[in-house]
């Protein structure tokens, strides 16, 4: 760069300076470099500033001419500066968009979606049927006193069900057991509510049974109880026929066979027609008319009220409905099994 003298700088020098300045601006690699160029050519100690100062010593005519030349220089530099600044900003934006580009064609990763366990599904289906008939749902403790689990249900102290082989005792001394059925929930309802009563009692129950394909020491029941004036076995039969048809198919028939439970009299096993089963019938639940002793023990007048009760194994219904042949599949929590339902 030629050192410009205040007075004597020619138009040629100024043109050269303009070329140099605009080229430097155009070549600036980033905004900082561009700003340095601006300071170098137009700042306080720049050739431009010197030329402006030198104007003091010029004649009015010369000053006018020089002023026009300097304005032309400033305008040309400003244009080059702005152009480069806009370009750098556009480059930066393009680089950012490129870096943040999203490929919308990449297939989404599939997240595994959970669902209720088969047993929960079947239990809810069963409860839905009874709730639809007007039953309320009642629940009770899994750790239960012998009073509710046995005594109020007319199960005598010497009944085989009381023996250790069936019942898991938490404390023999205090007569605390893991409930062996959900009937104690029904006893709790009867001792606290006035008839008419219609409840279903879902829950886990416990028996000291060895594990095999059809037995588990923990399983799930849905038991039901209706107590009101004028309840007969016909109500029991109609209720369970409607249940069987909702769960197993509209054309199903049921039949009742005499049976025995300490808390019902008479008692019955209920079979439902089942294609493919050798006899054509399959036992699905136990039921009966609530024994007057049970009503009395629970504070209900057996001369005024009658009732029916039934107990259904949820695992058994799930296995029949879905062709599961080993009850252990219901407790193993193998996702390959669980995701089938
Ligand atoms: N409580 C019985 C059981 O656990 C089932 C049952 C309930 C039978 C009600 C008759 C009436 O096996």
Short mmCIF file of N, CA and C in Angstrom, two decimals, residues 17 24 31 42 79 112-113 144 158 169 223 229-230 232 237 239 268 289 319 329:
data_model
loop_
_atom_site.label_atom_id
_atom_site.label_comp_id
_atom_site.label_asym_id
_atom_site.label_seq_id
_atom_site.Cartn_x
_atom_site.Cartn_y
_atom_site.Cartn_z
N UNK A 17 -6.78 2.29 -3.40
CA UNK A 17 -7.16 2.04 -2.01
C UNK A 17 -8.56 1.42 -1.94
N UNK A 24 -10.44 -6.73 0.32
CA UNK A 24 -10.21 -7.24 1.68
C UNK A 24 -11.54 -7.58 2.35
N UNK A 31 -17.01 -12.80 10.44
CA UNK A 31 -17.47 -11.45 10.84
C UNK A 31 -16.40 -10.67 11.59
N UNK A 42 -11.29 2.28 7.38
CA UNK A 42 -12.16 3.44 7.61
C UNK A 42 -12.13 3.93 9.05
N UNK A 79 -20.83 -0.82 0.58
CA UNK A 79 -21.54 -1.82 -0.23
C UNK A 79 -20.83 -3.17 -0.13
N UNK A 112 -41.51 -50.99 23.01
CA UNK A 112 -42.44 -52.03 23.45
C UNK A 112 -43.53 -51.41 24.33
N UNK A 113 -44.78 -51.79 24.06
CA UNK A 113 -45.89 -51.24 24.82
C UNK A 113 -46.41 -52.31 25.78
N UNK A 144 -55.51 -63.06 56.83
CA UNK A 144 -56.88 -63.05 57.35
C UNK A 144 -56.94 -63.79 58.69
N UNK A 158 -62.59 -79.14 63.18
CA UNK A 158 -61.93 -80.39 62.76
C UNK A 158 -62.06 -80.64 61.26
N UNK A 169 -50.42 -71.07 57.55
CA UNK A 169 -50.63 -70.26 58.76
C UNK A 169 -49.55 -69.18 58.87
N UNK A 223 -65.18 -64.60 43.70
CA UNK A 223 -66.34 -65.22 44.34
C UNK A 223 -67.48 -64.22 44.34
N UNK A 229 -84.35 -61.00 50.17
CA UNK A 229 -85.55 -61.78 50.42
C UNK A 229 -85.93 -62.54 49.15
N UNK A 230 -86.28 -63.80 49.32
CA UNK A 230 -86.82 -64.57 48.19
C UNK A 230 -85.81 -65.05 47.18
N UNK A 232 -83.62 -67.68 45.35
CA UNK A 232 -83.69 -69.13 45.19
C UNK A 232 -82.57 -69.63 44.30
N UNK A 237 -78.82 -70.17 39.22
CA UNK A 237 -78.66 -70.81 37.92
C UNK A 237 -78.69 -69.77 36.79
N UNK A 239 -78.02 -66.57 36.94
CA UNK A 239 -76.83 -65.70 37.00
C UNK A 239 -75.63 -66.40 36.38
N UNK A 268 -73.43 -77.12 44.82
CA UNK A 268 -73.39 -77.68 43.46
C UNK A 268 -72.07 -77.37 42.77
N UNK A 289 -76.53 -72.50 47.87
CA UNK A 289 -77.34 -71.56 48.64
C UNK A 289 -76.64 -71.35 49.99
N UNK A 319 -57.11 -70.34 31.37
CA UNK A 319 -56.52 -71.49 30.68
C UNK A 319 -57.50 -72.09 29.68
N UNK A 329 -47.27 -71.16 33.31
CA UNK A 329 -47.09 -70.11 32.30
C UNK A 329 -47.69 -68.78 32.78
#
